[in-house]
PDB file of C-alpha atoms in Angstrom:
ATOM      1  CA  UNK A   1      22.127 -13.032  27.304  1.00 44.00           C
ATOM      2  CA  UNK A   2      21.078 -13.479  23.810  1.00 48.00           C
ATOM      3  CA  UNK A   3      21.397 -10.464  21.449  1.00 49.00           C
ATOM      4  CA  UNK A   4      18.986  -9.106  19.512  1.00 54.00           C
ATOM      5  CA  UNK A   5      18.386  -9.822  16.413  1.00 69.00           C
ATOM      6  CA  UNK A   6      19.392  -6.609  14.299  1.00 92.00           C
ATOM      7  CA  UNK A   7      16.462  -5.458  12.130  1.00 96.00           C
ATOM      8  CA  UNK A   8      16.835  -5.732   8.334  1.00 97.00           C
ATOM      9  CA  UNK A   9      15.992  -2.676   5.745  1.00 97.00           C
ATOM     10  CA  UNK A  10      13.580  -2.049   3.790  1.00 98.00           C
ATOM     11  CA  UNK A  11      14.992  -0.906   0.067  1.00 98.00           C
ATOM     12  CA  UNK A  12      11.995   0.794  -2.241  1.00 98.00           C
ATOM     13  CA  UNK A  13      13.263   0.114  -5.742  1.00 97.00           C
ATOM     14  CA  UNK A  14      11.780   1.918  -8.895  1.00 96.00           C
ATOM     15  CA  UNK A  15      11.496  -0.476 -11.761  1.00 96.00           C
ATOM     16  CA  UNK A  16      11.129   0.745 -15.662  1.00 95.00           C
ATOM     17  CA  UNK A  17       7.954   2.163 -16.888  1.00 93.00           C
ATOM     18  CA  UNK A  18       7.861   0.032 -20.087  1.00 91.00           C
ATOM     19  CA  UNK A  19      10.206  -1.781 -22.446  1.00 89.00           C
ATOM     20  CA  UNK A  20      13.537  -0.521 -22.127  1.00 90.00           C
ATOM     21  CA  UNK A  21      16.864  -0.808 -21.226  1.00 90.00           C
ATOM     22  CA  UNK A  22      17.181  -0.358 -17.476  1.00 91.00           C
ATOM     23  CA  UNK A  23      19.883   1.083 -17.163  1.00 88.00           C
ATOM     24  CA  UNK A  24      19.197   4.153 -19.621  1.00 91.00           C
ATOM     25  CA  UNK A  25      16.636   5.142 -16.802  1.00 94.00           C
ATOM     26  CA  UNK A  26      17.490   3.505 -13.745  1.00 95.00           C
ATOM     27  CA  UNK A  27      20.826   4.560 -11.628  1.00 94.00           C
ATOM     28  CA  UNK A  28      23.881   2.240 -10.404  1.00 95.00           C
ATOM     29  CA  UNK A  29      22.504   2.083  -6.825  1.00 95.00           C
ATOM     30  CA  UNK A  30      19.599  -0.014  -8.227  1.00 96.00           C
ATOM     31  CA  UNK A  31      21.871  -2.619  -9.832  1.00 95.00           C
ATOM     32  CA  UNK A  32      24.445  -2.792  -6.150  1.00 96.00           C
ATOM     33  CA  UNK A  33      20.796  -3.256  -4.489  1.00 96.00           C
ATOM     34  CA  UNK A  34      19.080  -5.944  -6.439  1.00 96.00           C
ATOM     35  CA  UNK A  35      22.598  -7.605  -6.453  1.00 96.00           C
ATOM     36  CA  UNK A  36      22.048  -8.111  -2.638  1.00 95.00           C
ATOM     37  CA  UNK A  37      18.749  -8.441  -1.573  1.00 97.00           C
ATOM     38  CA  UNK A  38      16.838 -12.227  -2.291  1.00 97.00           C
ATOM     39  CA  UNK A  39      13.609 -11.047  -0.716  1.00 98.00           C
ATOM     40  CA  UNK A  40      11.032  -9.014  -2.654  1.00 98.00           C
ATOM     41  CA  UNK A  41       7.793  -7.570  -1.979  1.00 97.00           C
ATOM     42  CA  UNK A  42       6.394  -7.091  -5.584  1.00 97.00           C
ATOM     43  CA  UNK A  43       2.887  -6.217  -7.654  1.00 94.00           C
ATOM     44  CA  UNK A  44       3.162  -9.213 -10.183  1.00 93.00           C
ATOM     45  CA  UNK A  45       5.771 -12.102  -9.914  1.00 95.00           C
ATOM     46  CA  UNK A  46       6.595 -12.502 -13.652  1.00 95.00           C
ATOM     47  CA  UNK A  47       7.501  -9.101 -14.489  1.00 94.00           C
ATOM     48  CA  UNK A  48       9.336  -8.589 -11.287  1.00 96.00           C
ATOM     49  CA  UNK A  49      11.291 -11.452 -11.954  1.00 96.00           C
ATOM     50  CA  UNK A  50      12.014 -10.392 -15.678  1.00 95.00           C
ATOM     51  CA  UNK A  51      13.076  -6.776 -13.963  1.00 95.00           C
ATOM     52  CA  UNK A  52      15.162  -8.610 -11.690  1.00 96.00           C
ATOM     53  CA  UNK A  53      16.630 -10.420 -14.475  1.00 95.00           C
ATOM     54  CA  UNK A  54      17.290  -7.515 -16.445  1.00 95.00           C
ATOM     55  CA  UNK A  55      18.829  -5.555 -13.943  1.00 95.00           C
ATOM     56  CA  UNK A  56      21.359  -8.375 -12.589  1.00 95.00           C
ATOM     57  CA  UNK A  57      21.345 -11.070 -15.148  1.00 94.00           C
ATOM     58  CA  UNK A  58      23.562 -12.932 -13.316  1.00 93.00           C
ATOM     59  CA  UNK A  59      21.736 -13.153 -10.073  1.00 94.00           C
ATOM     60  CA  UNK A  60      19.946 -16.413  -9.256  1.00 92.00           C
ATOM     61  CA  UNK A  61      16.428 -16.498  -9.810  1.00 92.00           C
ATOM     62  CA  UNK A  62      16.422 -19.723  -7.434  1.00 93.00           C
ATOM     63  CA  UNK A  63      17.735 -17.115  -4.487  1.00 93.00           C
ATOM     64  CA  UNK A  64      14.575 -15.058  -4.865  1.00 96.00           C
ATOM     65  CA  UNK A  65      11.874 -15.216  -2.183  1.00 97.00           C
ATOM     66  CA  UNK A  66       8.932 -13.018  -3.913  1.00 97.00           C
ATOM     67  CA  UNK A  67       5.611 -11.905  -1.814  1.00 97.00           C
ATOM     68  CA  UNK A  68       2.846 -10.652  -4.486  1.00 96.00           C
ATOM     69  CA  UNK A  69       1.184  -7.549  -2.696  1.00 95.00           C
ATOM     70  CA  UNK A  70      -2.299  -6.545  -4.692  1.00 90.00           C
ATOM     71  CA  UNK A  71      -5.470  -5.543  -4.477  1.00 85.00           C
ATOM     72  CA  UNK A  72      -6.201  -9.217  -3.845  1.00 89.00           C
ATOM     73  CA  UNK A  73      -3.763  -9.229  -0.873  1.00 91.00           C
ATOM     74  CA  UNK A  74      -5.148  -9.757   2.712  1.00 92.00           C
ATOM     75  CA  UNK A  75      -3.768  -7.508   5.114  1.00 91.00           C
ATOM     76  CA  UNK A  76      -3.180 -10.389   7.554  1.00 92.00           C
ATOM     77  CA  UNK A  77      -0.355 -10.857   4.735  1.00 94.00           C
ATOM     78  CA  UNK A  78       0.897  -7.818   5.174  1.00 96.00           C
ATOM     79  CA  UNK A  79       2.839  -8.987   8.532  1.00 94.00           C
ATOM     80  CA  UNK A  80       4.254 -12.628   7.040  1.00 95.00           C
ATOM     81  CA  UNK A  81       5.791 -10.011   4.454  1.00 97.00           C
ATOM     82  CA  UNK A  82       7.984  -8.138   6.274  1.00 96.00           C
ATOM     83  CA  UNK A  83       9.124 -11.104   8.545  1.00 96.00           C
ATOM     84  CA  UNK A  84      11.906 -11.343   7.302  1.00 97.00           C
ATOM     85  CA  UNK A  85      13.053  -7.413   7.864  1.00 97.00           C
ATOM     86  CA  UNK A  86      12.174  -8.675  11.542  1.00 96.00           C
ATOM     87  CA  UNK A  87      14.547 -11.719  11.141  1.00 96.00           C
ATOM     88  CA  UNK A  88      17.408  -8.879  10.087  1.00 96.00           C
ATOM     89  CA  UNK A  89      17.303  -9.613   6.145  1.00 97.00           C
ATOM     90  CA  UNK A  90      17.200  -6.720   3.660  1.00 98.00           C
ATOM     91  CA  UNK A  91      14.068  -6.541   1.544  1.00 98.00           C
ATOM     92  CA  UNK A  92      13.207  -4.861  -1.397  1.00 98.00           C
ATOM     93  CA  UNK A  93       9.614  -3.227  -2.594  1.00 98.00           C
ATOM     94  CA  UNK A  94       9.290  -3.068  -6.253  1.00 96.00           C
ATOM     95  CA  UNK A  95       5.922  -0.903  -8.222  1.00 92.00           C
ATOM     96  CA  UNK A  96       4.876  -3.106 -11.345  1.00 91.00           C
ATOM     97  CA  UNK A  97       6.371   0.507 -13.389  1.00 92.00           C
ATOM     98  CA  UNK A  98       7.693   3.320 -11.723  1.00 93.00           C
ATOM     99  CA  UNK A  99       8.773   4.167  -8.105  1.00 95.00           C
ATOM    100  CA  UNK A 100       7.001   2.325  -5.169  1.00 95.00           C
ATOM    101  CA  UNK A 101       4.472   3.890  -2.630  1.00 92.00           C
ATOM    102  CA  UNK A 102       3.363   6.349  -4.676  1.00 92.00           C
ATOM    103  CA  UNK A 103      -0.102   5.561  -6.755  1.00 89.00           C
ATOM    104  CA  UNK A 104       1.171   2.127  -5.663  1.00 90.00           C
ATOM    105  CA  UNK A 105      -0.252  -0.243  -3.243  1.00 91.00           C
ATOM    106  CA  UNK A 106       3.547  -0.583  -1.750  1.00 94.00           C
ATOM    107  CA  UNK A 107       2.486   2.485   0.374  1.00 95.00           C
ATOM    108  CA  UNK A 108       0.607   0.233   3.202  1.00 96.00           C
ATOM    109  CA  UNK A 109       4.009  -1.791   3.805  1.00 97.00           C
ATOM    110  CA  UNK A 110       5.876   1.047   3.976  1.00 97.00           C
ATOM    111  CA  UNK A 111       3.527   2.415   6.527  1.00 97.00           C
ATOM    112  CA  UNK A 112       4.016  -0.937   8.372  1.00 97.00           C
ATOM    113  CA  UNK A 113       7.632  -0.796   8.173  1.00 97.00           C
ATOM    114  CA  UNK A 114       7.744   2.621   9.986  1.00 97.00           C
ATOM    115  CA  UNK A 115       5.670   1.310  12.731  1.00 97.00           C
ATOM    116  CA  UNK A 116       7.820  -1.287  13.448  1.00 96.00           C
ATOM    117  CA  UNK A 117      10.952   0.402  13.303  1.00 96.00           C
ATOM    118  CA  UNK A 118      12.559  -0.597  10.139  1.00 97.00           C
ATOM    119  CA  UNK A 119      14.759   2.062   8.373  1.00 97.00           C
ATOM    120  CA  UNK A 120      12.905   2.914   4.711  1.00 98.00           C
ATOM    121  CA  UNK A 121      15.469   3.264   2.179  1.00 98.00           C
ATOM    122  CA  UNK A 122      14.160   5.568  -0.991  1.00 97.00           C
ATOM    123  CA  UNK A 123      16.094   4.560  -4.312  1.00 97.00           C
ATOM    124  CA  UNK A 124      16.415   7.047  -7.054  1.00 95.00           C
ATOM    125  CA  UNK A 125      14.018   5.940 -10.220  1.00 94.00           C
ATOM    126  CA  UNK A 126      11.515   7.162 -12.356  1.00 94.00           C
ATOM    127  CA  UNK A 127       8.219   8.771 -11.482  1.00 95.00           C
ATOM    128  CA  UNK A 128       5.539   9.473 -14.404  1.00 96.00           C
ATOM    129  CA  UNK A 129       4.162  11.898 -11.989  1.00 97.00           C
ATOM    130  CA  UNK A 130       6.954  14.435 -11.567  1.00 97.00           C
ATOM    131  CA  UNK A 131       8.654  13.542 -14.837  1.00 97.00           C
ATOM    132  CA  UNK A 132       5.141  14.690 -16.311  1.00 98.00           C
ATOM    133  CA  UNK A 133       5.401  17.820 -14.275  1.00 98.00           C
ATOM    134  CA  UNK A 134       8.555  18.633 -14.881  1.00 98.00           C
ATOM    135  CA  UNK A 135       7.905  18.646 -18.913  1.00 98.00           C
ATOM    136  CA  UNK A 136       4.285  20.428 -18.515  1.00 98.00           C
ATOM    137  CA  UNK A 137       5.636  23.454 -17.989  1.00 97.00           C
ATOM    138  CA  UNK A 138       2.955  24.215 -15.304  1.00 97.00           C
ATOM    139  CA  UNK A 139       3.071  25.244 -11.612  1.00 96.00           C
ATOM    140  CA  UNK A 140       6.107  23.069 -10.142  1.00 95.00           C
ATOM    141  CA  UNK A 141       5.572  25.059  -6.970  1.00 96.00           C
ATOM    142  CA  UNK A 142       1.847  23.530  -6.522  1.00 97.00           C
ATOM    143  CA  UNK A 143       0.314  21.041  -7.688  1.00 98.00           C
ATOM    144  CA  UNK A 144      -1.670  17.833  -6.462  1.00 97.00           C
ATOM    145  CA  UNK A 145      -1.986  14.149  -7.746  1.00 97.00           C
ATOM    146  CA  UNK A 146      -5.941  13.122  -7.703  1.00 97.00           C
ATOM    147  CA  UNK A 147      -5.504   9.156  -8.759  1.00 95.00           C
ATOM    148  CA  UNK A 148      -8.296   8.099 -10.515  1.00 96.00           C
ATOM    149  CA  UNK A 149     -11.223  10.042 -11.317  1.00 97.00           C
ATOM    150  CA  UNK A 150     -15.319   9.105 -11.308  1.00 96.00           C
ATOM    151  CA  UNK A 151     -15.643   6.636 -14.555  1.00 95.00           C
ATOM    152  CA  UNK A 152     -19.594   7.732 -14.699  1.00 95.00           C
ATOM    153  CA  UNK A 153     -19.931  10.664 -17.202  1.00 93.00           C
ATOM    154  CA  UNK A 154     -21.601  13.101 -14.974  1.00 96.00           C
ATOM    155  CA  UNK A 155     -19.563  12.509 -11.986  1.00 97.00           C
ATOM    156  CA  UNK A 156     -16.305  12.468 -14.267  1.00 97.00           C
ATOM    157  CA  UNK A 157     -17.409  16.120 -15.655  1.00 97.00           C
ATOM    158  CA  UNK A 158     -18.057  17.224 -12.406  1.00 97.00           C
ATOM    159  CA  UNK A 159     -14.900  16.468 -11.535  1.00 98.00           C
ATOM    160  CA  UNK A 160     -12.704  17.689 -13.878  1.00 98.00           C
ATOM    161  CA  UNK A 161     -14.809  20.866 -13.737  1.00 98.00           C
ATOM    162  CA  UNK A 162     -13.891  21.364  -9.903  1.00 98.00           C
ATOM    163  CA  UNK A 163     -10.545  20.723 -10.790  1.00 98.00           C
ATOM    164  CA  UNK A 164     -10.353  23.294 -13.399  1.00 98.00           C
ATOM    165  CA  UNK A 165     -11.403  25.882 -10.648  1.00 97.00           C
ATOM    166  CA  UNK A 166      -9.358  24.786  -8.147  1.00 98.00           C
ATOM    167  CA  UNK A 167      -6.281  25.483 -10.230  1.00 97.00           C
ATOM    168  CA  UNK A 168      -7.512  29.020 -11.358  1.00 97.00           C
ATOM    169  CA  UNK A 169      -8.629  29.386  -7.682  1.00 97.00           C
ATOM    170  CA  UNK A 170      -5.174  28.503  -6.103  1.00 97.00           C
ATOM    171  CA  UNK A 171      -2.944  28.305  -8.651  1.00 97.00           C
ATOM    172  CA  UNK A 172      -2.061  25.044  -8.685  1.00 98.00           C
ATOM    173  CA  UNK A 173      -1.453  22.444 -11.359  1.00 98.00           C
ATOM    174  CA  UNK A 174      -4.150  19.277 -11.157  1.00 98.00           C
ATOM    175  CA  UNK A 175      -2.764  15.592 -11.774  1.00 98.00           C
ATOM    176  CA  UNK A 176      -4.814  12.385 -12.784  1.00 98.00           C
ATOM    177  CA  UNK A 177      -4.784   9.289 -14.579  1.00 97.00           C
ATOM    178  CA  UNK A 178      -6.739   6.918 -16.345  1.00 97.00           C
ATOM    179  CA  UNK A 179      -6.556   3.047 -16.588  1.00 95.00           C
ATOM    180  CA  UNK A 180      -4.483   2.800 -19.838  1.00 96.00           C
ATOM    181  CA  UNK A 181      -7.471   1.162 -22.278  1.00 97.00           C
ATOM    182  CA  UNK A 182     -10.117   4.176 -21.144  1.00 97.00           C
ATOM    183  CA  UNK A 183      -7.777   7.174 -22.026  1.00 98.00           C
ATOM    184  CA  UNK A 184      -9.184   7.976 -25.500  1.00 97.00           C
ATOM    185  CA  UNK A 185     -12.477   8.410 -23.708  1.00 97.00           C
ATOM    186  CA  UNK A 186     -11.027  10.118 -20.778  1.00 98.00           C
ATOM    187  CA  UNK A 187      -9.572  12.714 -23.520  1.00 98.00           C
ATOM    188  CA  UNK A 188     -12.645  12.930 -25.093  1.00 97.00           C
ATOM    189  CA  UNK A 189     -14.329  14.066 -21.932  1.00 97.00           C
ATOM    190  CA  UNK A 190     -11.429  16.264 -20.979  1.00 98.00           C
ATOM    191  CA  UNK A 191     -12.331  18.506 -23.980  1.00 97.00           C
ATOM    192  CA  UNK A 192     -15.677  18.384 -23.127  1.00 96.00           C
ATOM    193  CA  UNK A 193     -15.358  19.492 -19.905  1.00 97.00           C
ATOM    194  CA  UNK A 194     -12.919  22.136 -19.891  1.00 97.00           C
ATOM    195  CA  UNK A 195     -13.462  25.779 -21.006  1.00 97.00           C
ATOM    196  CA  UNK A 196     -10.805  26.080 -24.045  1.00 97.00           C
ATOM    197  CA  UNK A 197      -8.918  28.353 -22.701  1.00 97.00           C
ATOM    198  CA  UNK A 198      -7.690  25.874 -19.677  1.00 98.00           C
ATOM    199  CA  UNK A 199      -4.223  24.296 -20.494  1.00 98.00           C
ATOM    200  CA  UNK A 200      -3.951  20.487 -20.638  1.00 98.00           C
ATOM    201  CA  UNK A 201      -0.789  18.024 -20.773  1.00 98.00           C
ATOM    202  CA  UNK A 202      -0.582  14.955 -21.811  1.00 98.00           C
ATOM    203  CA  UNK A 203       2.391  12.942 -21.026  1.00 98.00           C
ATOM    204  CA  UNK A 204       2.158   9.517 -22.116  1.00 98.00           C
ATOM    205  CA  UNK A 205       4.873   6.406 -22.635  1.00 97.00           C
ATOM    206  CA  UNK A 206       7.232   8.732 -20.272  1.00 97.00           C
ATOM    207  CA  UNK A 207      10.783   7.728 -20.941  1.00 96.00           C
ATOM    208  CA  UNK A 208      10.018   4.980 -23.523  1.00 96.00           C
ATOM    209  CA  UNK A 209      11.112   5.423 -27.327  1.00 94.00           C
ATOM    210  CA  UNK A 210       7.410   6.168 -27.803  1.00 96.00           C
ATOM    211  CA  UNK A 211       6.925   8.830 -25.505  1.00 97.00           C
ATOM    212  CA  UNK A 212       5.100  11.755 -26.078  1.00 97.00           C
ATOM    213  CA  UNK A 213       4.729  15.294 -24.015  1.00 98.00           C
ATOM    214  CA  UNK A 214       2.327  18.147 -25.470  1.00 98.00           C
ATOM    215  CA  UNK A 215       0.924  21.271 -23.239  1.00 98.00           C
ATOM    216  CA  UNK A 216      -1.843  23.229 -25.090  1.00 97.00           C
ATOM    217  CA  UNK A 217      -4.970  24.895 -24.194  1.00 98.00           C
ATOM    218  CA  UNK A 218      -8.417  22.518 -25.180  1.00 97.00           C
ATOM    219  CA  UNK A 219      -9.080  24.535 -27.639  1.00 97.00           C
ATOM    220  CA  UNK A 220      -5.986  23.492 -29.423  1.00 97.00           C
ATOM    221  CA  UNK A 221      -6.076  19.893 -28.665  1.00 97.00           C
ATOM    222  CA  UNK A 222      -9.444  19.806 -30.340  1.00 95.00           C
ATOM    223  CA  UNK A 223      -7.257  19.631 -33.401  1.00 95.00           C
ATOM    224  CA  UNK A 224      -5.484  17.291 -32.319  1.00 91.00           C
ATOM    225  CA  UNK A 225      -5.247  13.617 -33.114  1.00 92.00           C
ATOM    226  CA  UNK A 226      -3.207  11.463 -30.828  1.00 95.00           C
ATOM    227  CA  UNK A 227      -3.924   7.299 -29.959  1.00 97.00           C
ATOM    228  CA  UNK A 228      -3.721   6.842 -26.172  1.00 98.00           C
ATOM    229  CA  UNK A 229      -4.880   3.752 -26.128  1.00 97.00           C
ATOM    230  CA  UNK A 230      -3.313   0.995 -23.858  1.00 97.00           C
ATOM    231  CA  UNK A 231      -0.305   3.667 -23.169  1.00 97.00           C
ATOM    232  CA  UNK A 232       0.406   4.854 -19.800  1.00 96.00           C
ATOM    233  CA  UNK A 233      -0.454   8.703 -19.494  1.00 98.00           C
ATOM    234  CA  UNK A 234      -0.398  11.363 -17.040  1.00 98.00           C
ATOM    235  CA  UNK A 235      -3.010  14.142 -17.400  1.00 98.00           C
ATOM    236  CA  UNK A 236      -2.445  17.461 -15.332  1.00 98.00           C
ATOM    237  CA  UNK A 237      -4.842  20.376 -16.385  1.00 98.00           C
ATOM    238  CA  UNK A 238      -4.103  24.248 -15.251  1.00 98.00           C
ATOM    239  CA  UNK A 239      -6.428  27.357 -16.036  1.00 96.00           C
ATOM    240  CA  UNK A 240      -4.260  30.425 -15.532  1.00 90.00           C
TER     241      UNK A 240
END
């Protein structure tokens, strides 16, 4: 009788959020991983390669077997990807910055992965998201991640208004982003929206040399000048 073929694991890797070393930010276990897995599931080939690179320089770029997953991918793909975790080989899922499956299109093959069986193995990296909450000095007991809000003025201020009385409502601590060249505007609006009373972080370049962390109420960061500009940046917004 011919045994079956023992299914392989898939390994969800956190990669830097910038340029830095890796190792200031990400943990041993990352290194042993990437030392043994050849089979990637990744946002953007390049930059996973250079990761790759800079994580294990001496690992074989020849060895790697890379599948792009984007907003481009079909989700026919989606199964050819994790053939291989079928075949009994290890794979790992890299985010383009950050930890994968969350705010990351990774989520879908982890979703697969679960239906089919395959043990999900969570690494230890960075994640804007909490990082950002943990230096916001907000409510760490509640809070909620939105994504991306409306990028039409009205709906945008509509939104950030109902999210303003949500967290007076419940208590809880709101969380958003912006793509990284809109976030002067989305700033802009911010202040317009919110009564200046409501607290607002911004936590941008998180765990970079540049990085910068601020909580103050609107009415202070009126005052404020800061360039956002092309820098990743969490917003989270909290009216006691």
């Amino acid at each position: 009788m011919k045994p079956t073929t023992l299914l392989g694991k898939l390994y969800l890797i956190p990669t830097t959020m910038g340029d830095c070393d890796p190792m200031d930010v990400l943990p041993q276990t990352i290194k042993r991983s990437i030392d043994f897995i050849d089979h990637y599931i990744v946002e953007n080939e390049k930059t996973a390669r250079k990761s790759i690179k800079l994580v294990s320089p001496d690992k074989k770029q020849s060895d790697l077997v890379l599948f792009v997953l984007n907003k481009r991918t079909e989700v026919k793909e989606h199964l050819e990807f994790i053939k291989p975790l079928l075949e009994g080989k290890n794979v790992g899922l890299m985010s383009e910055a950050g930890c994968p499956g969350v705010a990351d299109p990774g989520a879908v093959i982890v979703k697969l992965a679960h239906e089919k069986g395959i043990q999900v193995v969570p690494l230890v990296g960075p994640s804007s998201i909490l990082l950002a909450m943990m230096a916001s000095g907000m409510n760490g007991q509640s809070f909620t991640f939105h994504g991306y809000l409306p990028i039409e003025k009205g709906e945008k201020k509509t939104a950030l208004k109902n999210l303003e009385k949500t967290s007076q409502d419940k208590n809880q601590s709101q969380i958003f982003i912006e793509t990284p060249y809109r976030n002067n505007k989305m700033l802009e609006d911010i202040l317009q929206a919110l009564n200046p009373e409501t607290y607002l972080c911004v936590a941008t370049d998180i765990t970079l040399p540049t990085e910068y962390i601020k909580t103050k109420r609107a009415s202070a960061w009126k005052k404020e000048t800061v360039d956002l500009h092309n820098r990743p940046t969490i917003f989270i917004i909290h009216k006691m």
